[in-house]
Each structure stands twice: as structure tokens, then as C-alpha cells.
Rosetta silent file (secondary structure, phi, psi, omega in degrees, C-alpha in Angstrom):
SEQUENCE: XXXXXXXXXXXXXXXXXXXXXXXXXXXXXXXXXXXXXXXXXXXXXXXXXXXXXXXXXXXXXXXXXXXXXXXXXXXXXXXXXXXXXXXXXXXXXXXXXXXXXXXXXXXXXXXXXXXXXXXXX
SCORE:     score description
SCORE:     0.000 S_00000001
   1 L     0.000  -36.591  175.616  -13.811    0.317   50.415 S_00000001
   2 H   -51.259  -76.263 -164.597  -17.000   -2.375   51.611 S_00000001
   3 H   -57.642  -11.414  173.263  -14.771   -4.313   53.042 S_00000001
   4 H   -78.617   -9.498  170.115  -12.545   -2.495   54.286 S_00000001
   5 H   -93.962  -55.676  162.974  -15.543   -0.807   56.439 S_00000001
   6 H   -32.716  -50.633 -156.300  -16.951   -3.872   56.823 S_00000001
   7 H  -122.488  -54.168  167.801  -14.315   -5.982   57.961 S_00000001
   8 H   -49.109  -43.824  173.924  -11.209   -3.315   58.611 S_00000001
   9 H   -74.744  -57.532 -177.371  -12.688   -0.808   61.083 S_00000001
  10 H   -52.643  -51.652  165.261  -14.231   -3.389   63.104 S_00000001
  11 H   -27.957  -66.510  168.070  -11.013   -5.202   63.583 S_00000001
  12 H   -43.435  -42.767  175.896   -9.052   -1.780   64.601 S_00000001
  13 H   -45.568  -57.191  172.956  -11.792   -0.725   66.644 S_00000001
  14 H   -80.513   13.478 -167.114  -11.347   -4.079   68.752 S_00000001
  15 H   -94.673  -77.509 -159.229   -7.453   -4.335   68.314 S_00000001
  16 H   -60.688  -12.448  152.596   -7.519   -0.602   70.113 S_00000001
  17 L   -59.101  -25.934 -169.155  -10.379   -2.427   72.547 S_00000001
  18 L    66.460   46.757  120.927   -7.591   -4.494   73.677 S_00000001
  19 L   -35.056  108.277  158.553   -8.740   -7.809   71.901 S_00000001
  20 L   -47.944  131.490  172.674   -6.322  -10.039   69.690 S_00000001
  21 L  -140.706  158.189 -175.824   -7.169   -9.745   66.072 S_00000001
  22 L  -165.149  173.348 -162.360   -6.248  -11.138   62.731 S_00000001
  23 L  -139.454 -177.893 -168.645   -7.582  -11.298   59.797 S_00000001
  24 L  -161.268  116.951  142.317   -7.637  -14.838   56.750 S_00000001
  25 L   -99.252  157.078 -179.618   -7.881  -14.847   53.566 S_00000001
  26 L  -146.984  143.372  173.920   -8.642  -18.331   51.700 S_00000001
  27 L   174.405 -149.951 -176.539   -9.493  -19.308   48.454 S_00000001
  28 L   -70.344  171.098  155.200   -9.183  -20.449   44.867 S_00000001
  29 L   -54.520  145.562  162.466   -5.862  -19.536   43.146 S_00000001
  30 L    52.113   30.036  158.360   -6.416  -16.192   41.257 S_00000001
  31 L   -85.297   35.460  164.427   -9.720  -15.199   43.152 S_00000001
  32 L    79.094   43.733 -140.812   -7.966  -12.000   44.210 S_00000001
  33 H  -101.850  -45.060 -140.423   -7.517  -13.058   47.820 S_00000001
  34 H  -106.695   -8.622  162.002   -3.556  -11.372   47.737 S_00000001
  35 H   -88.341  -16.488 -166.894   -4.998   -8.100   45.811 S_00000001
  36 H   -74.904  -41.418 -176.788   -8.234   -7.838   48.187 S_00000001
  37 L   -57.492  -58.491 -175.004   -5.340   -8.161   51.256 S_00000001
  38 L  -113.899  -15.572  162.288   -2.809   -5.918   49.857 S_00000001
  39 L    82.614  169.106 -176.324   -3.622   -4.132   46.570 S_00000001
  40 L   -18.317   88.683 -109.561   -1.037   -3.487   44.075 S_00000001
  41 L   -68.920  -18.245 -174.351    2.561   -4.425   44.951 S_00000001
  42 L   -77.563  -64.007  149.742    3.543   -0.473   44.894 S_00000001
  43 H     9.660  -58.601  168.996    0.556    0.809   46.243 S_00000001
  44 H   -55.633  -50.179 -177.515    1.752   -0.136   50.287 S_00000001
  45 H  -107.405   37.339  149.665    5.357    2.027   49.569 S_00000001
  46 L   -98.148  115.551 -158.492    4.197    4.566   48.063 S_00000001
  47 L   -59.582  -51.515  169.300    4.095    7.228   50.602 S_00000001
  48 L   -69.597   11.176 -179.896    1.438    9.308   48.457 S_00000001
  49 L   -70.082  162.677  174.892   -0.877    6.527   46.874 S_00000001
  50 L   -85.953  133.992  147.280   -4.475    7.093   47.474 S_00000001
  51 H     5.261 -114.893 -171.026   -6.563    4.916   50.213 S_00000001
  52 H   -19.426   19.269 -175.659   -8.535    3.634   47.430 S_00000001
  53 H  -147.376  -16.054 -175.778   -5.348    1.609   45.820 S_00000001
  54 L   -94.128  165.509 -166.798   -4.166    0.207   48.858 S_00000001
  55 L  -118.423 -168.368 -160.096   -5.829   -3.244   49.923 S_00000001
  56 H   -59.480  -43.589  173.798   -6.886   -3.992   53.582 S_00000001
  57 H   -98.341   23.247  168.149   -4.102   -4.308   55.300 S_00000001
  58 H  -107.628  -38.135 -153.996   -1.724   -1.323   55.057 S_00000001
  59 H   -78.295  -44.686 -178.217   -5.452    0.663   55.280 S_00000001
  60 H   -47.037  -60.747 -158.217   -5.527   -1.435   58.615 S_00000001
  61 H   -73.995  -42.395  129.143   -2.241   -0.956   59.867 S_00000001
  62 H    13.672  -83.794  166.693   -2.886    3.102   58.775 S_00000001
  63 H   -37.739  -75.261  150.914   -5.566    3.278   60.760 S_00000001
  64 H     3.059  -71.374 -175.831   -3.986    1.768   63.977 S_00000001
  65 H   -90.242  -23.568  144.723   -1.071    3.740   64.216 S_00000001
  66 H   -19.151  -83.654  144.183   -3.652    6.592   63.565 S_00000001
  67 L   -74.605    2.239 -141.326   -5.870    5.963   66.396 S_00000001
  68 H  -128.894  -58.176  177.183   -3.368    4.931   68.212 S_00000001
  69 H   -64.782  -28.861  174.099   -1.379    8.326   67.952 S_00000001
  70 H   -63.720  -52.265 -161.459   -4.855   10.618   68.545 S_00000001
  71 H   -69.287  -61.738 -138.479   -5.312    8.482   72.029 S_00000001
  72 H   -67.527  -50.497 -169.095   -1.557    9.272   73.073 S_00000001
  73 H   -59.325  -19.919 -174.834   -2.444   13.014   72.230 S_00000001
  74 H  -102.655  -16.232 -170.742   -5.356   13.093   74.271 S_00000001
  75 L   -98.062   23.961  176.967   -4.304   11.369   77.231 S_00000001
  76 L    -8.611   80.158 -162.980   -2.002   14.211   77.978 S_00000001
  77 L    94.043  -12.693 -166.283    0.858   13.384   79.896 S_00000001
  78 L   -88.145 -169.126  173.951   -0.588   10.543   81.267 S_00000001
  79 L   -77.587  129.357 -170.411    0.853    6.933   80.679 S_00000001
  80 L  -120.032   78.218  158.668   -0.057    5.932   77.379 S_00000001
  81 L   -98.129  126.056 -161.057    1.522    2.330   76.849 S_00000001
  82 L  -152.291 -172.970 -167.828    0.324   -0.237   74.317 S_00000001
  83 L  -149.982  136.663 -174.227    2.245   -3.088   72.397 S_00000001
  84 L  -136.492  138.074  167.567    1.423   -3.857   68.966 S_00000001
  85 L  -109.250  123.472  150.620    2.686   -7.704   67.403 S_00000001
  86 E   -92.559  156.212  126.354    2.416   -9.068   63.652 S_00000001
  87 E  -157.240 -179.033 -137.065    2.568  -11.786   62.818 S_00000001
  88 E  -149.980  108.744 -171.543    2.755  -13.340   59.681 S_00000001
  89 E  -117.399  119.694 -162.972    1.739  -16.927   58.548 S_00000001
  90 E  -128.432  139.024  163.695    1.114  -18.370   55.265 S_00000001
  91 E   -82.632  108.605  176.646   -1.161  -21.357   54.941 S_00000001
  92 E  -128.001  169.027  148.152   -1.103  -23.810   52.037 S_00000001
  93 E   -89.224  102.217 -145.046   -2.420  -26.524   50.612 S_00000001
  94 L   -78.775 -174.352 -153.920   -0.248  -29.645   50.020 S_00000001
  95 L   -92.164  -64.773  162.048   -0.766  -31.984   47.236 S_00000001
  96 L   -65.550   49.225  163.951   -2.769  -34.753   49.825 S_00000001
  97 L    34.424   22.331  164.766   -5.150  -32.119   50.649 S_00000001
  98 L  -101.738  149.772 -175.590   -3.437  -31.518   54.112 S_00000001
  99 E   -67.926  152.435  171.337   -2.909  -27.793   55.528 S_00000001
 100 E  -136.209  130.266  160.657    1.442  -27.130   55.922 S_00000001
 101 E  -109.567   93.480  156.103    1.763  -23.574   57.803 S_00000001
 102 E   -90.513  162.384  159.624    5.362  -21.810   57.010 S_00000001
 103 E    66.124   68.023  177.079    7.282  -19.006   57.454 S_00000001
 104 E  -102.290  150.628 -179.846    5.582  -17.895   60.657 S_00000001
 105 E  -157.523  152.460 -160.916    6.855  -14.861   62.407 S_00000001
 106 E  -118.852  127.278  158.267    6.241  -12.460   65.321 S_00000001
 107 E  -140.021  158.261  175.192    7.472   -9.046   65.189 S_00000001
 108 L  -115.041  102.915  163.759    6.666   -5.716   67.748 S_00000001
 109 L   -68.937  164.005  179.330    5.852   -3.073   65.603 S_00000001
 110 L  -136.555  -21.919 -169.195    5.465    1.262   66.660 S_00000001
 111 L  -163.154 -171.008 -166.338    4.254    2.641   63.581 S_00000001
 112 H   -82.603  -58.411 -128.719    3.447    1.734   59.565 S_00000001
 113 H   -78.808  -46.537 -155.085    6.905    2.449   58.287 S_00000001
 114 H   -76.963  -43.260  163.441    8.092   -0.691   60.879 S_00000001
 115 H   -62.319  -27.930  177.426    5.319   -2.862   59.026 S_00000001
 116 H   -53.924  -62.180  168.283    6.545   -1.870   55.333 S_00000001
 117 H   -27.944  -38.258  178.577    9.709   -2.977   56.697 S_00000001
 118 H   -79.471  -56.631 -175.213    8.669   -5.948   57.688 S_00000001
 119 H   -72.089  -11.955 -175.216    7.040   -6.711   54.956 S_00000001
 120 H   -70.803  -35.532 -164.250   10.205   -5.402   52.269 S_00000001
 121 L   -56.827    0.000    0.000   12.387   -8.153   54.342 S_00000001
């Protein structure tokens, strides 16, 4: 929950600012960096898990399409257009201590179910 106040609201807040944001984790092998990101592999597709099981980024992406749906309601009738992109990068470390970046991809998301999606692929 710190961090996700800590780190997660400010990001949405400035995503929905109309900034670019992203977010990195890096560290040792098995310092939690892929449970702090996503929490328990169920935990994202379970339509009823609690907050509090999910890791930063479906509580991000949550959020988003959240705020994102309150401002359309309030801006009543007027035009309410916005564009929301993942993408998706993974960073490693090669054996001669140089960075290699794979698998990168772009996708234009509308709502959470189109990141789970993304992410099931």
C-alpha cells in the first residue's frame, strides 16, 4: 500500500495530467521486484481479489481507467478524448555485464480488461 501511494498515485495523477509515465523495477534476483510490480500471478485475473493482493501495476492501471471514466462522466457531453499506450519492455543483464532490451511492445489500451489481455498473450 506505501508504495503504491507513494509511487502509484503520483504516476496516475500525472499520466491523467497529460505527461508520459512509466514506471522500473531493478534489482537482485529474488528481491521481490516481479511481486512488488504485480503481486501474485492470480491476483491481476481475479475479478474479485482485494486491492491489497494485487501489486502496483494492475492497482495502477485500476486507477486510470477509474479516473479516467469519472472525468468522461463529468464532462457531460462534451468531447472527452484521451489515448492510453503500454508498453512493455524487459531489461536484462547479459553475462558481460551489458544491458540487452527484448520483447518490446506498444499496444492502445481503453480499459483494464484490454491490459489483462495483454498481459495473458
Amino acid at each position: 500500500e506505501d508504495i503504491f501511494q507513494s509511487v502509484g498515485v503520483p504516476l496516475v495523477r500525472n499520466a491523467l495530467a497529460g505527461y508520459n509515465t512509466s514506471i522500473l523495477s531493478y534489482g537482485q534476483s529474488g528481491s521481490g521486484k516481479t511481486y512488488t510490480m504485480w503481486g501474485p500471478p492470480s491476483a491481476m485475473f481475479e475479478e474479485h481479489s482485494p486491492q491489497s493482493h494485487k501489486g502496483i501495476v494492475p492497482r495502477i492501471f485500476q486507477m486510470l481507467f477509474s479516473e479516467l471514466e469519472k472525468e468522461q462522466r463529468m464532462s457531460e457531453g462534451k468531447q472527452f478524448n484521451y489515448q492510453c499506450r503500454c508498453c512493455f519492455l524487459e531489461m536484462k543483464d547479459d553475462s558481460k555485464n551489458a544491458l540487452s532490451l527484448e520483447n518490446l511492445s506498444e499496444e492502445y489500451v481503453t480499459s483494464y480488461d484490454d491490459v489483462t489481455q495483454i498481459l495473458i498473450k
